[in-house]
Coordinates of N, CA and C in Angstrom, one line a residue:
R1 N 74.5 86.6 106.4 CA 74.1 86.4 105.0 C 75.0 87.2 104.1
S2 N 75.1 86.6 102.9 CA 75.9 87.3 101.9 C 75.0 88.1 101.0
C3 N 75.6 89.0 100.2 CA 74.8 89.8 99.3 C 74.1 89.1 98.2
S4 N 74.5 87.8 98.0 CA 73.9 87.0 96.9 C 72.4 86.6 97.3
T5 N 72.2 86.6 98.6 CA 70.8 86.3 99.1 C 70.1 87.6 99.5
W6 N 70.7 88.7 99.5 CA 70.0 89.9 99.8 C 69.8 90.8 98.6
S7 N 69.0 91.8 98.8 CA 68.7 92.7 97.7 C 69.9 93.7 97.6
W8 N 69.9 94.5 96.5 CA 70.8 95.5 96.3 C 70.7 96.6 97.3
K9 N 69.5 96.8 97.8 CA 69.3 97.9 98.8 C 70.0 97.5 100.1
S10 N 70.1 96.2 100.5 CA 70.7 95.8 101.7 C 72.2 95.8 101.5
C11 N 72.7 95.7 100.3 CA 74.2 95.6 100.0 C 74.8 96.9 99.6
R12 N 74.0 97.9 99.3 CA 74.6 99.1 98.7 C 75.5 99.9 99.7
R13 N 75.1 99.8 101.0 CA 75.9 100.6 101.9 C 77.3 100.0 102.1
P14 N 77.5 98.7 102.3 CA 78.9 98.2 102.3 C 79.6 98.4 101.0
F15 N 78.9 98.3 99.9 CA 79.5 98.6 98.6 C 80.1 100.0 98.5
F16 N 79.2 101.0 98.8 CA 79.7 102.3 98.7 C 80.7 102.7 99.8
Q17 N 80.7 101.9 100.9 CA 81.7 102.1 101.9 C 83.1 101.7 101.4
A18 N 83.1 100.7 100.6 CA 84.4 100.2 100.1 C 84.9 101.0 98.9
V19 N 84.0 101.7 98.2 CA 84.4 102.5 97.0 C 85.5 103.5 97.3
P20 N 85.3 104.4 98.4 CA 86.4 105.4 98.6 C 87.7 104.7 99.0
A21 N 87.7 103.6 99.8 CA 88.9 103.0 100.1 C 89.6 102.4 98.9
L22 N 88.8 101.7 98.0 CA 89.4 101.1 96.8 C 89.9 102.2 95.9
A23 N 89.2 103.3 95.8 CA 89.7 104.5 94.9 C 91.0 105.0 95.5
Y24 N 91.1 105.1 96.8 CA 92.4 105.6 97.4 C 93.5 104.6 97.1
L25 N 93.2 103.3 97.2 CA 94.3 102.3 97.0 C 94.7 102.3 95.5
A26 N 93.8 102.7 94.6 CA 94.2 102.8 93.2 C 95.1 104.0 93.0
W27 N 94.7 105.1 93.6 CA 95.5 106.3 93.5 C 95.2 107.2 94.7
P28 N 96.2 107.6 95.4 CA 97.7 107.4 95.2 C 98.3 106.3 95.9
G29 N 97.5 105.4 96.6 CA 98.0 104.4 97.5 C 99.0 103.5 96.8
A30 N 98.6 102.9 95.7 CA 99.5 101.9 95.0 C 100.8 102.5 94.6
L31 N 100.7 103.7 94.0 CA 102.0 104.4 93.6 C 102.8 104.8 94.7
W32 N 102.2 105.2 95.9 CA 103.0 105.6 97.0 C 103.8 104.4 97.6
V33 N 103.1 103.2 97.6 CA 103.7 102.0 98.2 C 104.9 101.6 97.2
A34 N 104.6 101.6 95.9 CA 105.6 101.1 95.0 C 106.8 102.1 94.8
F35 N 106.6 103.4 94.8 CA 107.7 104.3 94.4 C 108.0 105.3 95.5
G36 N 107.3 105.5 96.5 CA 107.6 106.5 97.5 C 107.3 107.9 97.0
E37 N 108.1 108.8 97.4 CA 107.9 110.2 97.0 C 108.4 110.5 95.6
G38 N 109.2 109.6 95.0 CA 109.8 109.9 93.7 C 109.2 109.0 92.6
G39 N 109.8 109.0 91.5 CA 109.4 108.1 90.4 C 108.0 108.4 89.9
A40 N 107.2 107.4 89.7 CA 105.9 107.6 89.1 C 104.9 108.2 90.0
C41 N 105.2 108.3 91.3 CA 104.3 108.9 92.2 C 104.0 110.4 91.9
G42 N 105.0 111.2 91.7 CA 104.9 112.5 91.3 C 104.4 113.5 92.4
P43 N 104.5 114.8 92.2 CA 104.1 115.8 93.2 C 102.7 115.7 93.7
A44 N 101.7 115.4 92.7 CA 100.3 115.3 93.2 C 100.1 114.1 94.1
C45 N 100.7 113.0 93.8 CA 100.6 111.8 94.6 C 101.2 112.1 96.0
A46 N 102.4 112.7 96.1 CA 103.0 113.0 97.3 C 102.2 114.0 98.1
T47 N 101.6 115.0 97.5 CA 100.7 115.9 98.2 C 99.5 115.2 98.7
A48 N 98.9 114.3 97.9 CA 97.7 113.6 98.4 C 98.0 112.8 99.6
E49 N 99.2 112.2 99.7 CA 99.6 111.4 100.8 C 99.9 112.3 102.0
A50 N 100.4 113.5 101.8 CA 100.6 114.4 102.9 C 99.3 114.8 103.5
V51 N 98.3 115.1 102.7 CA 97.0 115.4 103.2 C 96.4 114.3 104.0
M52 N 96.5 113.0 103.5 CA 96.0 111.9 104.2 C 96.7 111.7 105.6
E53 N 98.0 112.1 105.6 CA 98.7 112.0 106.9 C 98.1 112.9 107.9
H54 N 97.7 114.1 107.5 CA 97.0 115.1 108.4 C 95.7 114.6 108.8
C55 N 95.0 114.0 107.9 CA 93.7 113.4 108.2 C 93.8 112.2 109.2
C56 N 94.9 111.5 109.0 CA 95.1 110.4 110.0 C 95.4 110.9 111.4
C57 N 96.1 112.0 111.5 CA 96.4 112.6 112.8 C 95.1 113.1 113.4
L58 N 94.2 113.7 112.5 CA 92.9 114.2 113.0 C 92.1 113.1 113.5
A59 N 92.1 112.0 112.8 CA 91.3 110.8 113.2 C 91.7 110.3 114.6
V60 N 93.1 110.3 114.8 CA 93.6 109.8 116.0 C 93.2 110.7 117.2
L61 N 93.3 112.0 117.0 CA 92.8 113.0 118.0 C 91.3 112.8 118.3
L62 N 90.5 112.7 117.2 CA 89.1 112.5 117.5 C 88.8 111.2 118.2
G63 N 89.6 110.1 117.9 CA 89.4 108.8 118.5 C 89.8 108.9 120.0
V64 N 90.9 109.5 120.3 CA 91.3 109.7 121.7 C 90.3 110.5 122.5
S65 N 89.8 111.6 121.9 CA 88.8 112.4 122.6 C 87.5 111.6 122.8
A66 N 87.1 110.9 121.8 CA 85.9 110.1 122.0 C 86.0 109.0 123.0
A67 N 87.2 108.4 123.0 CA 87.5 107.3 124.0 C 87.5 107.9 125.4
L68 N 88.1 109.1 125.6 CA 88.2 109.7 126.9 C 86.7 110.1 127.3
W69 N 85.9 110.6 126.4 CA 84.6 110.9 126.8 C 83.8 109.6 127.2
D70 N 84.0 108.5 126.5 CA 83.4 107.3 126.9 C 83.8 106.8 128.3
V71 N 85.0 107.0 128.6 CA 85.5 106.6 129.9 C 84.9 107.5 131.0
L72 N 84.8 108.8 130.8 CA 84.2 109.7 131.7 C 82.7 109.4 131.9
E73 N 82.0 109.1 130.8 CA 80.6 108.8 130.9 C 80.4 107.5 131.5
T74 N 81.3 106.5 131.3 CA 81.2 105.2 131.9 C 81.4 105.4 133.4
A75 N 82.3 106.2 133.8 CA 82.6 106.4 135.3 C 81.4 107.1 135.9
A76 N 80.8 108.0 135.2 CA 79.6 108.7 135.8 C 78.4 107.8 136.0
V77 N 78.2 106.9 135.0 CA 77.0 106.1 135.0 C 77.3 104.8 135.8
G78 N 78.4 104.1 135.5 CA 78.6 102.8 136.1 C 79.6 102.7 137.2
G79 N 80.4 103.7 137.5 CA 81.3 103.7 138.6 C 82.6 103.0 138.2
L80 N 83.4 102.7 139.3 CA 84.8 102.2 139.1 C 84.8 100.9 138.4
R81 N 83.8 100.0 138.8 CA 83.8 98.7 138.2 C 83.6 98.8 136.6
A82 N 82.7 99.6 136.2 CA 82.5 99.8 134.8 C 83.8 100.4 134.1
V83 N 84.5 101.3 134.8 CA 85.7 101.8 134.2 C 86.8 100.7 134.1
C84 N 86.8 99.8 135.0 CA 87.8 98.7 134.9 C 87.5 97.8 133.7
F85 N 86.2 97.6 133.5 CA 85.8 96.8 132.3 C 86.2 97.5 131.1
C86 N 86.0 98.9 131.1 CA 86.3 99.7 129.9 C 87.8 99.6 129.6
C87 N 88.6 99.8 130.6 CA 90.1 99.7 130.4 C 90.5 98.3 130.0
G88 N 89.9 97.3 130.5 CA 90.2 95.9 130.1 C 89.9 95.7 128.7
N89 N 88.8 96.2 128.2 CA 88.4 96.0 126.8 C 89.4 96.7 125.9
C90 N 90.0 97.9 126.3 CA 91.0 98.5 125.5 C 92.3 97.8 125.5
L91 N 92.6 97.2 126.6 CA 93.9 96.4 126.7 C 93.9 95.2 125.8
V92 N 92.7 94.5 125.7 CA 92.6 93.3 124.9 C 92.2 93.6 123.4
F93 N 92.2 94.9 123.0 CA 91.9 95.4 121.7 C 90.5 95.0 121.3
R94 N 89.6 95.0 122.2 CA 88.2 94.7 121.8 C 87.6 95.9 121.0
F95 N 88.1 97.1 121.3 CA 87.7 98.3 120.6 C 88.9 99.1 120.2
D96 N 88.9 99.5 118.9 CA 90.0 100.4 118.5 C 89.6 101.8 118.6
L97 N 90.5 102.7 118.4 CA 90.2 104.1 118.5 C 89.1 104.6 117.6
E98 N 89.1 104.0 116.4 CA 88.0 104.5 115.4 C 86.7 103.9 115.8
D99 N 86.6 102.9 116.6 CA 85.3 102.4 117.1 C 84.6 103.4 117.9
H100 N 85.3 104.2 118.7 CA 84.7 105.2 119.5 C 84.1 106.4 118.8
I101 N 84.4 106.6 117.5 CA 83.8 107.6 116.8 C 82.8 107.1 115.7
T102 N 82.6 105.8 115.7 CA 81.6 105.3 114.8 C 80.2 105.6 115.3
P103 N 79.2 105.8 114.5 CA 77.8 106.2 115.0 C 77.2 105.1 115.9
A104 N 77.5 103.8 115.6 CA 76.8 102.7 116.3 C 77.4 102.4 117.6
H105 N 78.6 103.1 118.0 CA 79.2 102.8 119.2 C 78.6 103.5 120.4
D106 N 78.5 102.9 121.5 CA 77.9 103.5 122.7 C 78.8 103.3 123.9
F107 N 78.8 104.2 124.9 CA 79.7 104.0 126.0 C 79.4 102.8 126.8
R108 N 78.2 102.2 126.7 CA 77.9 101.0 127.4 C 78.6 99.8 126.8
D109 N 78.9 99.9 125.5 CA 79.7 98.9 124.9 C 81.1 98.8 125.5
C110 N 81.7 99.9 125.8 CA 83.0 100.0 126.4 C 83.1 99.3 127.8
S111 N 82.0 99.4 128.5 CA 82.0 98.9 129.9 C 81.4 97.5 130.0
S112 N 81.1 96.8 128.8 CA 80.5 95.5 128.9 C 81.5 94.5 129.3
D113 N 81.1 93.4 130.0 CA 82.0 92.4 130.4 C 82.2 91.4 129.2
V114 N 83.5 91.2 128.9 CA 83.8 90.3 127.8 C 83.3 88.9 128.0
A115 N 83.5 88.4 129.3 CA 83.1 87.1 129.6 C 81.6 86.8 129.5
A116 N 80.9 87.9 129.8 CA 79.4 87.8 129.7 C 78.9 87.9 128.3
V117 N 79.6 88.7 127.5 CA 79.2 88.9 126.1 C 79.7 87.8 125.2
E118 N 80.9 87.2 125.5 CA 81.5 86.2 124.7 C 81.8 85.0 125.6
P119 N 80.8 84.2 126.0 CA 81.1 83.1 126.9 C 81.7 82.0 126.1
G120 N 82.5 81.2 126.8 CA 83.2 80.0 126.2 C 84.4 80.4 125.4
T121 N 85.0 81.6 125.6 CA 86.2 82.0 124.9 C 87.4 81.3 125.4
N122 N 88.2 80.8 124.6 CA 89.4 80.1 125.0 C 90.4 81.1 125.5
G123 N 90.8 81.0 126.8 CA 91.7 82.0 127.4 C 93.1 82.0 126.8
I124 N 93.6 80.8 126.5 CA 95.0 80.7 126.0 C 95.0 81.3 124.6
V125 N 94.1 81.0 123.7 CA 94.0 81.6 122.4 C 93.9 83.1 122.4
T126 N 93.0 83.5 123.3 CA 92.8 85.0 123.5 C 94.1 85.7 123.9
S127 N 94.8 85.1 124.9 CA 96.0 85.7 125.4 C 97.1 85.8 124.3
L128 N 97.2 84.7 123.5 CA 98.2 84.7 122.4 C 97.8 85.7 121.4
K129 N 96.5 85.9 121.1 CA 96.1 86.9 120.1 C 96.4 88.3 120.6
V130 N 96.1 88.5 121.9 CA 96.4 89.9 122.4 C 97.9 90.2 122.5
A131 N 98.7 89.2 122.8 CA 100.1 89.3 122.8 C 100.7 89.7 121.4
A132 N 100.1 88.9 120.4 CA 100.6 89.2 119.0 C 100.1 90.6 118.6
L133 N 98.9 91.0 119.0 CA 98.5 92.4 118.6 C 99.3 93.4 119.3
W134 N 99.7 93.2 120.5 CA 100.5 94.2 121.2 C 101.9 94.3 120.6
L135 N 102.5 93.1 120.2 CA 103.8 93.1 119.5 C 103.7 93.8 118.2
T136 N 102.7 93.6 117.4 CA 102.5 94.2 116.2 C 102.3 95.7 116.3
Y137 N 101.5 96.1 117.4 CA 101.3 97.5 117.6 C 102.6 98.2 118.0
A138 N 103.4 97.6 118.9 CA 104.7 98.2 119.3 C 105.7 98.3 118.2
A139 N 105.8 97.2 117.3 CA 106.7 97.3 116.2 C 106.3 98.3 115.2
T140 N 105.0 98.5 114.9 CA 104.5 99.5 114.0 C 104.7 100.9 114.5
A141 N 104.5 101.1 115.8 CA 104.7 102.4 116.4 C 106.2 102.8 116.4
V142 N 107.1 101.8 116.6 CA 108.5 102.1 116.6 C 109.0 102.4 115.1
L143 N 108.4 101.6 114.2 CA 108.8 101.9 112.8 C 108.3 103.3 112.3
Y144 N 107.0 103.6 112.7 CA 106.5 104.9 112.3 C 107.2 106.0 112.9
A145 N 107.5 105.9 114.2 CA 108.2 107.0 114.9 C 109.6 107.2 114.3
G146 N 110.3 106.1 114.0 CA 111.7 106.2 113.5 C 111.7 106.8 112.1
C147 N 110.7 106.4 111.3 CA 110.7 106.9 109.9 C 110.2 108.4 109.8
T148 N 109.2 108.7 110.7 CA 108.6 110.0 110.6 C 109.4 111.1 111.4
W149 N 109.8 110.8 112.6 CA 110.4 111.8 113.4 C 111.9 111.5 113.7
G150 N 112.3 110.3 113.6 CA 113.7 110.0 113.9 C 114.7 110.1 112.7
G151 N 114.1 110.3 111.5 CA 115.0 110.5 110.4 C 115.7 109.2 109.9
W152 N 115.1 108.0 110.4 CA 115.7 106.7 110.0 C 115.1 106.3 108.7
A153 N 115.9 106.1 107.7 CA 115.5 105.7 106.4 C 115.3 104.2 106.3
G154 N 116.2 103.4 106.8 CA 116.1 102.0 106.8 C 116.4 101.4 105.4
S155 N 116.2 100.1 105.2 CA 116.4 99.5 103.9 C 115.3 99.7 103.0
P156 N 115.4 99.5 101.7 CA 114.2 99.7 100.8 C 113.1 98.8 101.2
A157 N 113.3 97.6 101.7 CA 112.2 96.7 102.2 C 111.5 97.3 103.4
Q158 N 112.2 97.9 104.3 CA 111.6 98.5 105.5 C 110.9 99.8 105.1
Q159 N 111.4 100.5 104.1 CA 110.6 101.7 103.6 C 109.3 101.3 103.0
A160 N 109.4 100.2 102.2 CA 108.1 99.7 101.5 C 107.1 99.2 102.6
A161 N 107.6 98.6 103.6 CA 106.7 98.1 104.7 C 106.1 99.2 105.4
F162 N 106.8 100.3 105.6 CA 106.2 101.5 106.3 C 105.2 102.1 105.4
R163 N 105.4 102.2 104.1 CA 104.5 102.8 103.2 C 103.2 101.9 103.0
F164 N 103.4 100.6 103.1 CA 102.3 99.7 103.0 C 101.4 99.9 104.2
L165 N 101.9 99.9 105.4 CA 101.1 100.1 106.6 C 100.5 101.5 106.6
D166 N 101.2 102.5 106.1 CA 100.6 103.8 106.0 C 99.4 103.8 105.1
T167 N 99.5 103.2 104.0 CA 98.4 103.1 103.0 C 97.2 102.3 103.5
A168 N 97.5 101.2 104.2 CA 96.4 100.5 104.8 C 95.6 101.3 105.8
C169 N 96.3 102.1 106.6 CA 95.7 102.9 107.6 C 94.8 104.0 106.9
H170 N 95.3 104.6 105.8 CA 94.6 105.6 105.1 C 93.4 105.1 104.4
A171 N 93.5 103.8 103.9 CA 92.3 103.2 103.3 C 91.2 103.0 104.3
G172 N 91.6 102.6 105.5 CA 90.6 102.4 106.5 C 89.9 103.7 106.9
L173 N 90.7 104.8 106.9 CA 90.1 106.1 107.2 C 89.1 106.5 106.1
C174 N 89.4 106.2 104.8 CA 88.5 106.5 103.8 C 87.1 105.8 104.0
A175 N 87.2 104.5 104.4 CA 85.9 103.8 104.7 C 85.2 104.4 105.9
L176 N 86.0 104.7 106.9 CA 85.4 105.3 108.1 C 84.7 106.7 107.8
G177 N 85.4 107.4 106.9 CA 84.8 108.7 106.5 C 83.5 108.6 105.8
F178 N 83.4 107.6 105.0 CA 82.1 107.4 104.3 C 81.0 107.0 105.4
V179 N 81.3 106.2 106.3 CA 80.3 105.8 107.4 C 79.8 107.0 108.1
L180 N 80.8 107.9 108.5 CA 80.4 109.1 109.2 C 79.6 110.1 108.3
L181 N 80.0 110.2 107.0 CA 79.3 111.1 106.1 C 77.9 110.6 105.9
E182 N 77.7 109.3 105.7 CA 76.4 108.7 105.5 C 75.5 108.9 106.8
H183 N 76.1 108.8 107.9 CA 75.4 109.0 109.2 C 74.9 110.5 109.3
W184 N 75.8 111.4 109.0 CA 75.4 112.8 109.1 C 74.4 113.3 108.1
L185 N 74.4 112.7 106.9 CA 73.5 113.1 105.9 C 72.2 112.3 106.0
R186 N 72.1 111.4 106.9 CA 70.9 110.6 107.0 C 69.6 111.5 107.2
P187 N 69.7 112.5 108.1 CA 68.5 113.3 108.3 C 68.0 114.0 107.1
C188 N 68.9 114.3 106.1 CA 68.5 115.0 104.9 C 67.7 114.1 104.0
R189 N 67.7 112.8 104.2 CA 66.9 111.9 103.4 C 65.4 112.0 103.7
G190 N 65.1 112.5 104.9 CA 63.7 112.7 105.2 C 63.2 111.5 105.9
Q191 N 62.0 111.7 106.6 CA 61.4 110.7 107.4 C 60.8 109.6 106.5
R192 N 60.4 109.9 105.2 CA 59.9 108.9 104.4 C 60.8 107.8 104.0
A193 N 62.1 108.2 103.7 CA 63.1 107.2 103.4 C 63.4 106.3 104.6
E194 N 63.4 106.9 105.8 CA 63.6 106.2 107.0 C 62.5 105.2 107.3
A195 N 61.3 105.7 107.0 CA 60.1 104.8 107.2 C 60.1 103.6 106.2
D196 N 60.6 103.9 105.0 CA 60.6 102.9 104.0 C 61.7 101.8 104.4
E197 N 62.8 102.3 104.9 CA 63.8 101.3 105.3 C 63.3 100.4 106.5
L198 N 62.6 101.1 107.4 CA 62.0 100.3 108.6 C 61.0 99.3 108.1
R199 N 60.1 99.8 107.2 CA 59.1 98.9 106.7 C 59.7 97.7 105.9
G200 N 60.8 98.0 105.1 CA 61.5 96.9 104.4 C 62.1 95.9 105.3
A201 N 62.7 96.4 106.4 CA 63.3 95.5 107.4 C 62.3 94.6 108.1
R202 N 61.1 95.2 108.4 CA 60.1 94.4 109.0 C 59.5 93.4 108.0
E203 N 59.4 93.8 106.8 CA 58.9 92.8 105.8 C 59.9 91.7 105.6
A204 N 61.2 92.0 105.6 CA 62.2 90.9 105.4 C 62.2 90.0 106.6
A205 N 62.0 90.6 107.8 CA 61.9 89.7 109.0 C 60.7 88.8 109.0
L206 N 59.6 89.4 108.5 CA 58.4 88.5 108.5 C 58.6 87.4 107.5
L207 N 59.2 87.7 106.3 CA 59.4 86.7 105.3 C 60.4 85.6 105.8
D208 N 61.4 86.0 106.7 CA 62.3 85.0 107.1 C 61.8 84.2 108.3
E209 N 61.0 84.8 109.2 CA 60.7 84.1 110.4 C 59.2 83.6 110.5
A210 N 58.3 84.3 109.8 CA 56.9 83.9 109.9 C 56.6 82.7 109.1
P211 N 55.7 81.7 109.5 CA 55.4 80.6 108.7 C 54.5 81.0 107.6
L212 N 54.5 80.2 106.5 CA 53.6 80.5 105.4 C 52.1 80.5 105.8
P213 N 51.3 81.4 105.3 CA 49.9 81.4 105.7 C 49.2 80.2 105.1
A214 N 48.2 79.7 105.8 CA 47.4 78.6 105.3 C 46.6 79.0 104.2
A215 N 46.4 78.0 103.3 CA 45.6 78.3 102.1 C 44.1 78.5 102.5
E216 N 43.5 79.5 101.9 CA 42.1 79.8 102.2 C 41.2 78.8 101.6
P217 N 40.1 78.4 102.3 CA 39.2 77.4 101.7 C 38.5 78.0 100.5
P218 N 38.1 77.1 99.5 CA 37.4 77.7 98.3 C 36.0 78.1 98.7

């Protein structure tokens, strides 16, 4: 369903989730993509981008740690077969690194069988999609390593492409940061707010699924 058929209460979370990412894209993201470290970007813009680079590295370390924990927990609970499913899901990009640190993710998701969860999937289309993702991943990794550690400047178009990919990654981190912050602050809202949300969800389900009550006789 779209937000046009839902109330503001059901749509405010994705709205506020997008606000930090859009704010980052407005500043410093757009200036960083357009001008790099010089020109209209300025020292404050470059400093903000440097801070986001460190946040990106922190997110990668957290994602790798959470993924390793999921693999170990999967092995302890499901054994070798579950670990094989988990590794297979990683190879086909069913889960990204940031998925492992989102609150809704569970280690049982990592070990689920794709064929059982998504029956009828076209094998050829899936293989082409995975191959394209791996090629994109490898090209991005080479570009990032060359620009960051190899001292390779490249052409202005290649530098702009690097900054664009960098900004897209940082915008995704801003959205992920809001999801984690909202999850951590949820206990502060109290049991009453949680009960209100649960009651609202049940009422919405009843309105959607239950038949209309029969009219009472006069």
